[in-house]
Amino acid sequence: MKLAHIGRRGISVCMIDNVLRDPEGVAALGFAQPYAADRSNLYPGLRAPMPESFSTALRAWLAPILQRNGMLESGQIIHRDTSFFSVVTTASADLLPIQCIPHYDSPDPKLFAAVIYLCDTRFSGTSFYRHRKTGYEEITVANRRNYQLALDSDLRLHGAPKKEYMNGDSALFEMIFSNELQFNGAIIYPGRVLHAGNIRKQFSSPTDQSEWRLTITALLQAT
């Protein structure tokens, strides 16, 4: 387990190797799922819900790790989560403007995100960003409105972002940290930090499963 403190605010990001006992078996299960687009969010691909037994085990395993490294306080637990097998499938040409910039999951300081990588190193990991105009690295309840106003101003000045995945510095955002993808590795970070998966800027939809960037993605609610 490695803990990085990133950006000007020293945001804690946790990286763990060898997460699953049988990653090949879990990956095979992932490849066999009936996937569907999830219209309730802006994930650029397809997802399939994880079994509740997996979610229960994930919460029980991860909470003491996050307590030991200080991302959770000693009395905090992860009391629920939403977990999915996830595959990026949206071609760059089909992205919405909001999918072409870093995003945050929630301003809630008790919400964490986790990604478990079940693909090989032909693919890339996850990066974190700073908004150049405001200097924000995390979007909170206190700064969310100012961030949106500043972002709207950016878009009026620079125009809509190119139809490509966010992968590195841009006129509006600066990369502050990037982790390398490792099969059966995981990264856990606060849901309010600006982030994006490292997808090729010009990405074409996969033609078969050998081209899948298969991950387990989870949002973890602490209390």
PDB file of C-alpha atoms in Angstrom:
ATOM      1  CA  MET A   1       0.000   0.000   0.000  1.00  0.00           C
ATOM      2  CA  LYS A   2       1.299   3.458  -0.931  1.00  0.00           C
ATOM      3  CA  LEU A   3      -0.091   6.795   0.152  1.00  0.00           C
ATOM      4  CA  ALA A   4       0.583   9.881  -1.970  1.00  0.00           C
ATOM      5  CA  HIS A   5      -0.126  13.467  -0.942  1.00  0.00           C
ATOM      6  CA  ILE A   6      -0.867  15.324  -4.131  1.00  0.00           C
ATOM      7  CA  GLY A   7      -1.280  18.910  -5.226  1.00  0.00           C
ATOM      8  CA  ARG A   8      -0.931  22.075  -3.196  1.00  0.00           C
ATOM      9  CA  ARG A   9      -3.411  20.808  -0.622  1.00  0.00           C
ATOM     10  CA  GLY A  10      -1.669  17.482  -0.057  1.00  0.00           C
ATOM     11  CA  ILE A  11      -4.753  15.449  -0.928  1.00  0.00           C
ATOM     12  CA  SER A  12      -4.388  11.817   0.187  1.00  0.00           C
ATOM     13  CA  VAL A  13      -4.535   9.194  -2.567  1.00  0.00           C
ATOM     14  CA  CYS A  14      -4.080   5.507  -1.731  1.00  0.00           C
ATOM     15  CA  MET A  15      -2.689   2.893  -4.132  1.00  0.00           C
ATOM     16  CA  ILE A  16      -2.826  -0.829  -3.371  1.00  0.00           C
ATOM     17  CA  ASP A  17      -1.304  -3.752  -5.284  1.00  0.00           C
ATOM     18  CA  ASN A  18      -2.637  -7.323  -5.470  1.00  0.00           C
ATOM     19  CA  VAL A  19      -6.147  -6.436  -4.352  1.00  0.00           C
ATOM     20  CA  LEU A  20      -8.096  -9.557  -5.385  1.00  0.00           C
ATOM     21  CA  ARG A  21      -7.213 -13.146  -4.525  1.00  0.00           C
ATOM     22  CA  ASP A  22      -8.370 -14.373  -7.955  1.00  0.00           C
ATOM     23  CA  PRO A  23      -8.176 -11.375 -10.291  1.00  0.00           C
ATOM     24  CA  GLU A  24      -8.269 -13.507 -13.439  1.00  0.00           C
ATOM     25  CA  GLY A  25     -11.485 -15.133 -12.237  1.00  0.00           C
ATOM     26  CA  VAL A  26     -13.047 -11.789 -11.382  1.00  0.00           C
ATOM     27  CA  ALA A  27     -11.983 -10.411 -14.764  1.00  0.00           C
ATOM     28  CA  ALA A  28     -13.561 -13.410 -16.483  1.00  0.00           C
ATOM     29  CA  LEU A  29     -16.769 -12.687 -14.578  1.00  0.00           C
ATOM     30  CA  GLY A  30     -16.532  -9.080 -15.733  1.00  0.00           C
ATOM     31  CA  PHE A  31     -16.126 -10.064 -19.362  1.00  0.00           C
ATOM     32  CA  ALA A  32     -19.224 -12.267 -19.091  1.00  0.00           C
ATOM     33  CA  GLN A  33     -21.591  -9.588 -17.744  1.00  0.00           C
ATOM     34  CA  PRO A  34     -24.600  -8.192 -19.640  1.00  0.00           C
ATOM     35  CA  TYR A  35     -23.545  -4.550 -19.925  1.00  0.00           C
ATOM     36  CA  ALA A  36     -25.755  -1.532 -20.439  1.00  0.00           C
ATOM     37  CA  ALA A  37     -25.386   2.228 -20.648  1.00  0.00           C
ATOM     38  CA  ASP A  38     -26.218   3.967 -17.369  1.00  0.00           C
ATOM     39  CA  ARG A  39     -28.243   7.072 -18.233  1.00  0.00           C
ATOM     40  CA  SER A  40     -28.137   8.257 -14.619  1.00  0.00           C
ATOM     41  CA  ASN A  41     -24.539   9.467 -14.929  1.00  0.00           C
ATOM     42  CA  LEU A  42     -21.966  10.600 -17.464  1.00  0.00           C
ATOM     43  CA  TYR A  43     -19.702   7.540 -17.464  1.00  0.00           C
ATOM     44  CA  PRO A  44     -18.443   7.222 -21.078  1.00  0.00           C
ATOM     45  CA  GLY A  45     -19.193   3.559 -21.510  1.00  0.00           C
ATOM     46  CA  LEU A  46     -21.047   0.538 -20.189  1.00  0.00           C
ATOM     47  CA  ARG A  47     -21.474  -0.786 -16.676  1.00  0.00           C
ATOM     48  CA  ALA A  48     -22.802  -3.846 -14.860  1.00  0.00           C
ATOM     49  CA  PRO A  49     -23.598  -3.887 -11.113  1.00  0.00           C
ATOM     50  CA  MET A  50     -21.308  -5.850  -8.828  1.00  0.00           C
ATOM     51  CA  PRO A  51     -22.897  -8.534  -6.630  1.00  0.00           C
ATOM     52  CA  GLU A  52     -23.804  -7.350  -3.135  1.00  0.00           C
ATOM     53  CA  SER A  53     -21.471  -9.997  -1.704  1.00  0.00           C
ATOM     54  CA  PHE A  54     -18.557  -8.247  -3.409  1.00  0.00           C
ATOM     55  CA  SER A  55     -19.620  -4.831  -2.091  1.00  0.00           C
ATOM     56  CA  THR A  56     -19.892  -6.135   1.463  1.00  0.00           C
ATOM     57  CA  ALA A  57     -16.435  -7.712   1.285  1.00  0.00           C
ATOM     58  CA  LEU A  58     -14.933  -4.584  -0.315  1.00  0.00           C
ATOM     59  CA  ARG A  59     -16.245  -2.339   2.457  1.00  0.00           C
ATOM     60  CA  ALA A  60     -15.033  -4.664   5.213  1.00  0.00           C
ATOM     61  CA  TRP A  61     -11.554  -4.976   3.662  1.00  0.00           C
ATOM     62  CA  LEU A  62     -11.031  -1.354   2.701  1.00  0.00           C
ATOM     63  CA  ALA A  63     -12.287   0.501   5.803  1.00  0.00           C
ATOM     64  CA  PRO A  64      -9.418  -0.540   8.151  1.00  0.00           C
ATOM     65  CA  ILE A  65      -6.855   0.267   5.448  1.00  0.00           C
ATOM     66  CA  LEU A  66      -8.229   3.782   5.077  1.00  0.00           C
ATOM     67  CA  GLN A  67      -8.363   4.150   8.872  1.00  0.00           C
ATOM     68  CA  ARG A  68      -4.690   3.167   9.195  1.00  0.00           C
ATOM     69  CA  ASN A  69      -3.537   5.591   6.519  1.00  0.00           C
ATOM     70  CA  GLY A  70      -5.630   8.461   7.875  1.00  0.00           C
ATOM     71  CA  MET A  71      -8.077   8.823   4.981  1.00  0.00           C
ATOM     72  CA  LEU A  72     -10.778   7.708   7.431  1.00  0.00           C
ATOM     73  CA  GLU A  73     -10.889   8.646  11.088  1.00  0.00           C
ATOM     74  CA  SER A  74     -10.633   5.771  13.560  1.00  0.00           C
ATOM     75  CA  GLY A  75     -14.357   5.749  14.241  1.00  0.00           C
ATOM     76  CA  GLN A  76     -15.471   6.070  10.636  1.00  0.00           C
ATOM     77  CA  ILE A  77     -16.696   3.173   8.530  1.00  0.00           C
ATOM     78  CA  ILE A  78     -17.834   2.721   4.946  1.00  0.00           C
ATOM     79  CA  HIS A  79     -21.527   2.035   5.380  1.00  0.00           C
ATOM     80  CA  ARG A  80     -22.600   1.704   1.741  1.00  0.00           C
ATOM     81  CA  ASP A  81     -21.256   1.769  -1.782  1.00  0.00           C
ATOM     82  CA  THR A  82     -22.224   1.538  -5.425  1.00  0.00           C
ATOM     83  CA  SER A  83     -19.892  -0.736  -7.364  1.00  0.00           C
ATOM     84  CA  PHE A  84     -19.807  -1.677 -11.036  1.00  0.00           C
ATOM     85  CA  PHE A  85     -17.823  -3.509 -13.629  1.00  0.00           C
ATOM     86  CA  SER A  86     -17.072  -0.680 -16.058  1.00  0.00           C
ATOM     87  CA  VAL A  87     -15.831  -0.553 -19.646  1.00  0.00           C
ATOM     88  CA  VAL A  88     -15.018   2.643 -21.550  1.00  0.00           C
ATOM     89  CA  THR A  89     -16.709   2.399 -24.949  1.00  0.00           C
ATOM     90  CA  THR A  90     -17.563   5.949 -26.047  1.00  0.00           C
ATOM     91  CA  ALA A  91     -15.495   7.104 -29.008  1.00  0.00           C
ATOM     92  CA  SER A  92     -13.873  10.528 -28.703  1.00  0.00           C
ATOM     93  CA  ALA A  93     -16.051  11.877 -31.504  1.00  0.00           C
ATOM     94  CA  ASP A  94     -19.183  11.035 -29.471  1.00  0.00           C
ATOM     95  CA  LEU A  95     -18.161  12.638 -26.174  1.00  0.00           C
ATOM     96  CA  LEU A  96     -20.228  15.383 -24.577  1.00  0.00           C
ATOM     97  CA  PRO A  97     -18.270  18.550 -23.690  1.00  0.00           C
ATOM     98  CA  ILE A  98     -18.452  17.757 -19.966  1.00  0.00           C
ATOM     99  CA  GLN A  99     -16.846  14.362 -20.662  1.00  0.00           C
ATOM    100  CA  CYS A 100     -13.805  16.101 -22.180  1.00  0.00           C
ATOM    101  CA  ILE A 101     -12.657  17.761 -18.950  1.00  0.00           C
ATOM    102  CA  PRO A 102     -11.796  16.430 -15.469  1.00  0.00           C
ATOM    103  CA  HIS A 103     -14.759  15.776 -13.214  1.00  0.00           C
ATOM    104  CA  TYR A 104     -15.550  15.277  -9.541  1.00  0.00           C
ATOM    105  CA  ASP A 105     -18.032  12.780  -8.135  1.00  0.00           C
ATOM    106  CA  SER A 106     -19.470  14.812  -5.256  1.00  0.00           C
ATOM    107  CA  PRO A 107     -18.486  17.683  -2.951  1.00  0.00           C
ATOM    108  CA  ASP A 108     -19.277  15.403   0.009  1.00  0.00           C
ATOM    109  CA  PRO A 109     -16.047  15.052   2.073  1.00  0.00           C
ATOM    110  CA  LYS A 110     -17.154  11.591   3.214  1.00  0.00           C
ATOM    111  CA  LEU A 111     -17.480  10.158  -0.299  1.00  0.00           C
ATOM    112  CA  PHE A 112     -14.532   8.238  -1.722  1.00  0.00           C
ATOM    113  CA  ALA A 113     -13.982   6.678  -5.127  1.00  0.00           C
ATOM    114  CA  ALA A 114     -12.102   3.476  -5.880  1.00  0.00           C
ATOM    115  CA  VAL A 115     -10.935   1.918  -9.131  1.00  0.00           C
ATOM    116  CA  ILE A 116      -9.652  -1.671  -9.389  1.00  0.00           C
ATOM    117  CA  TYR A 117      -7.895  -2.325 -12.698  1.00  0.00           C
ATOM    118  CA  LEU A 118      -8.660  -5.644 -14.397  1.00  0.00           C
ATOM    119  CA  CYS A 119      -6.925  -4.846 -17.696  1.00  0.00           C
ATOM    120  CA  ASP A 120      -3.276  -4.958 -18.673  1.00  0.00           C
ATOM    121  CA  THR A 121      -0.774  -2.142 -19.008  1.00  0.00           C
ATOM    122  CA  ARG A 122      -1.632  -1.469 -22.641  1.00  0.00           C
ATOM    123  CA  PHE A 123      -4.094   0.849 -20.949  1.00  0.00           C
ATOM    124  CA  SER A 124      -3.379   3.647 -18.470  1.00  0.00           C
ATOM    125  CA  GLY A 125      -4.408   4.632 -14.983  1.00  0.00           C
ATOM    126  CA  THR A 126      -6.018   7.705 -13.445  1.00  0.00           C
ATOM    127  CA  SER A 127      -4.863  11.325 -13.217  1.00  0.00           C
ATOM    128  CA  PHE A 128      -5.744  14.275 -11.005  1.00  0.00           C
ATOM    129  CA  TYR A 129      -5.976  17.922 -11.985  1.00  0.00           C
ATOM    130  CA  ARG A 130      -5.941  21.539 -10.872  1.00  0.00           C
ATOM    131  CA  HIS A 131      -8.244  24.099 -12.465  1.00  0.00           C
ATOM    132  CA  ARG A 132      -5.875  26.804 -13.659  1.00  0.00           C
ATOM    133  CA  LYS A 133      -8.121  29.854 -13.192  1.00  0.00           C
ATOM    134  CA  THR A 134      -9.209  29.110  -9.615  1.00  0.00           C
ATOM    135  CA  GLY A 135      -6.410  26.830  -8.445  1.00  0.00           C
ATOM    136  CA  TYR A 136      -9.038  24.376  -7.209  1.00  0.00           C
ATOM    137  CA  GLU A 137      -8.016  20.730  -6.919  1.00  0.00           C
ATOM    138  CA  GLU A 138     -11.095  19.680  -4.940  1.00  0.00           C
ATOM    139  CA  ILE A 139     -14.646  20.894  -5.460  1.00  0.00           C
ATOM    140  CA  THR A 140     -16.406  21.476  -2.161  1.00  0.00           C
ATOM    141  CA  VAL A 141     -19.776  22.795  -1.066  1.00  0.00           C
ATOM    142  CA  ALA A 142     -18.058  26.119  -0.335  1.00  0.00           C
ATOM    143  CA  ASN A 143     -16.323  26.549  -3.715  1.00  0.00           C
ATOM    144  CA  ARG A 144     -18.617  24.661  -6.083  1.00  0.00           C
ATOM    145  CA  ARG A 145     -20.547  27.712  -7.287  1.00  0.00           C
ATOM    146  CA  ASN A 146     -17.390  29.760  -7.854  1.00  0.00           C
ATOM    147  CA  TYR A 147     -15.849  26.842  -9.757  1.00  0.00           C
ATOM    148  CA  GLN A 148     -18.864  26.597 -12.051  1.00  0.00           C
ATOM    149  CA  LEU A 149     -18.838  30.351 -12.707  1.00  0.00           C
ATOM    150  CA  ALA A 150     -15.113  30.255 -13.480  1.00  0.00           C
ATOM    151  CA  LEU A 151     -15.526  27.213 -15.734  1.00  0.00           C
ATOM    152  CA  ASP A 152     -18.365  28.911 -17.624  1.00  0.00           C
ATOM    153  CA  SER A 153     -16.091  31.929 -18.098  1.00  0.00           C
ATOM    154  CA  ASP A 154     -13.318  29.657 -19.383  1.00  0.00           C
ATOM    155  CA  LEU A 155     -15.633  28.080 -21.920  1.00  0.00           C
ATOM    156  CA  ARG A 156     -16.813  31.464 -23.176  1.00  0.00           C
ATOM    157  CA  LEU A 157     -13.192  32.543 -23.602  1.00  0.00           C
ATOM    158  CA  HIS A 158     -11.718  29.343 -25.033  1.00  0.00           C
ATOM    159  CA  GLY A 159     -14.774  27.696 -26.570  1.00  0.00           C
ATOM    160  CA  ALA A 160     -15.989  24.147 -26.010  1.00  0.00           C
ATOM    161  CA  PRO A 161     -13.242  21.578 -25.331  1.00  0.00           C
ATOM    162  CA  LYS A 162     -12.039  19.420 -28.202  1.00  0.00           C
ATOM    163  CA  LYS A 163     -13.849  16.129 -28.605  1.00  0.00           C
ATOM    164  CA  GLU A 164     -11.128  14.092 -26.961  1.00  0.00           C
ATOM    165  CA  TYR A 165     -10.479  12.434 -23.629  1.00  0.00           C
ATOM    166  CA  MET A 166      -8.702  14.437 -20.946  1.00  0.00           C
ATOM    167  CA  ASN A 167      -5.191  13.035 -20.739  1.00  0.00           C
ATOM    168  CA  GLY A 168      -2.581  15.565 -19.648  1.00  0.00           C
ATOM    169  CA  ASP A 169      -2.408  19.340 -19.357  1.00  0.00           C
ATOM    170  CA  SER A 170      -4.795  21.610 -21.224  1.00  0.00           C
ATOM    171  CA  ALA A 171      -5.503  25.336 -21.425  1.00  0.00           C
ATOM    172  CA  LEU A 172      -7.974  25.004 -18.529  1.00  0.00           C
ATOM    173  CA  PHE A 173      -6.468  22.251 -16.347  1.00  0.00           C
ATOM    174  CA  GLU A 174      -3.054  21.202 -15.090  1.00  0.00           C
ATOM    175  CA  MET A 175      -2.237  17.593 -14.202  1.00  0.00           C
ATOM    176  CA  ILE A 176      -0.967  17.307 -10.624  1.00  0.00           C
ATOM    177  CA  PHE A 177      -0.564  13.527 -10.288  1.00  0.00           C
ATOM    178  CA  SER A 178      -0.930  10.384 -12.389  1.00  0.00           C
ATOM    179  CA  ASN A 179      -0.752   6.767 -11.297  1.00  0.00           C
ATOM    180  CA  GLU A 180       0.393   3.865 -13.438  1.00  0.00           C
ATOM    181  CA  LEU A 181      -2.127   1.137 -14.133  1.00  0.00           C
ATOM    182  CA  GLN A 182      -1.234  -2.246 -12.657  1.00  0.00           C
ATOM    183  CA  PHE A 183      -3.379  -5.322 -13.224  1.00  0.00           C
ATOM    184  CA  ASN A 184      -5.146  -6.126  -9.933  1.00  0.00           C
ATOM    185  CA  GLY A 185      -4.098  -2.772  -8.502  1.00  0.00           C
ATOM    186  CA  ALA A 186      -6.454  -0.208  -7.001  1.00  0.00           C
ATOM    187  CA  ILE A 187      -6.519   3.512  -6.384  1.00  0.00           C
ATOM    188  CA  ILE A 188      -8.735   5.189  -3.775  1.00  0.00           C
ATOM    189  CA  TYR A 189      -9.242   8.944  -3.582  1.00  0.00           C
ATOM    190  CA  PRO A 190     -11.725  11.562  -2.331  1.00  0.00           C
ATOM    191  CA  GLY A 191     -14.717  11.873  -4.635  1.00  0.00           C
ATOM    192  CA  ARG A 192     -14.428  15.654  -4.667  1.00  0.00           C
ATOM    193  CA  VAL A 193     -10.965  15.794  -6.273  1.00  0.00           C
ATOM    194  CA  LEU A 194     -10.828  16.661 -10.001  1.00  0.00           C
ATOM    195  CA  HIS A 195      -9.830  13.530 -11.901  1.00  0.00           C
ATOM    196  CA  ALA A 196     -10.055  11.642 -15.186  1.00  0.00           C
ATOM    197  CA  GLY A 197      -9.166   8.207 -16.456  1.00  0.00           C
ATOM    198  CA  ASN A 198      -6.117   8.169 -18.696  1.00  0.00           C
ATOM    199  CA  ILE A 199      -7.881   7.280 -21.931  1.00  0.00           C
ATOM    200  CA  ARG A 200      -6.217   7.916 -25.300  1.00  0.00           C
ATOM    201  CA  LYS A 201      -7.259  11.377 -26.446  1.00  0.00           C
ATOM    202  CA  GLN A 202      -8.449   9.984 -29.755  1.00  0.00           C
ATOM    203  CA  PHE A 203     -10.212   6.805 -28.693  1.00  0.00           C
ATOM    204  CA  SER A 204     -12.242   4.454 -30.873  1.00  0.00           C
ATOM    205  CA  SER A 205     -14.927   2.156 -29.514  1.00  0.00           C
ATOM    206  CA  PRO A 206     -13.610  -1.368 -28.807  1.00  0.00           C
ATOM    207  CA  THR A 207     -14.396  -3.944 -31.471  1.00  0.00           C
ATOM    208  CA  ASP A 208     -13.991  -6.945 -29.140  1.00  0.00           C
ATOM    209  CA  GLN A 209     -13.233  -7.777 -25.515  1.00  0.00           C
ATOM    210  CA  SER A 210      -9.465  -7.855 -26.086  1.00  0.00           C
ATOM    211  CA  GLU A 211      -9.670  -4.054 -26.352  1.00  0.00           C
ATOM    212  CA  TRP A 212     -11.637  -3.521 -23.130  1.00  0.00           C
ATOM    213  CA  ARG A 213     -10.286  -1.281 -20.372  1.00  0.00           C
ATOM    214  CA  LEU A 214     -12.099  -3.338 -17.742  1.00  0.00           C
ATOM    215  CA  THR A 215     -12.259  -1.909 -14.230  1.00  0.00           C
ATOM    216  CA  ILE A 216     -14.309  -2.154 -11.084  1.00  0.00           C
ATOM    217  CA  THR A 217     -15.416   1.333 -10.105  1.00  0.00           C
ATOM    218  CA  ALA A 218     -16.945   2.104  -6.729  1.00  0.00           C
ATOM    219  CA  LEU A 219     -18.272   5.089  -4.823  1.00  0.00           C
ATOM    220  CA  LEU A 220     -17.835   4.552  -1.100  1.00  0.00           C
ATOM    221  CA  GLN A 221     -19.895   6.468   1.456  1.00  0.00           C
ATOM    222  CA  ALA A 222     -18.258   6.888   4.845  1.00  0.00           C
ATOM    223  CA  THR A 223     -20.004   7.828   8.051  1.00  0.00           C
TER     224      THR A 223
END
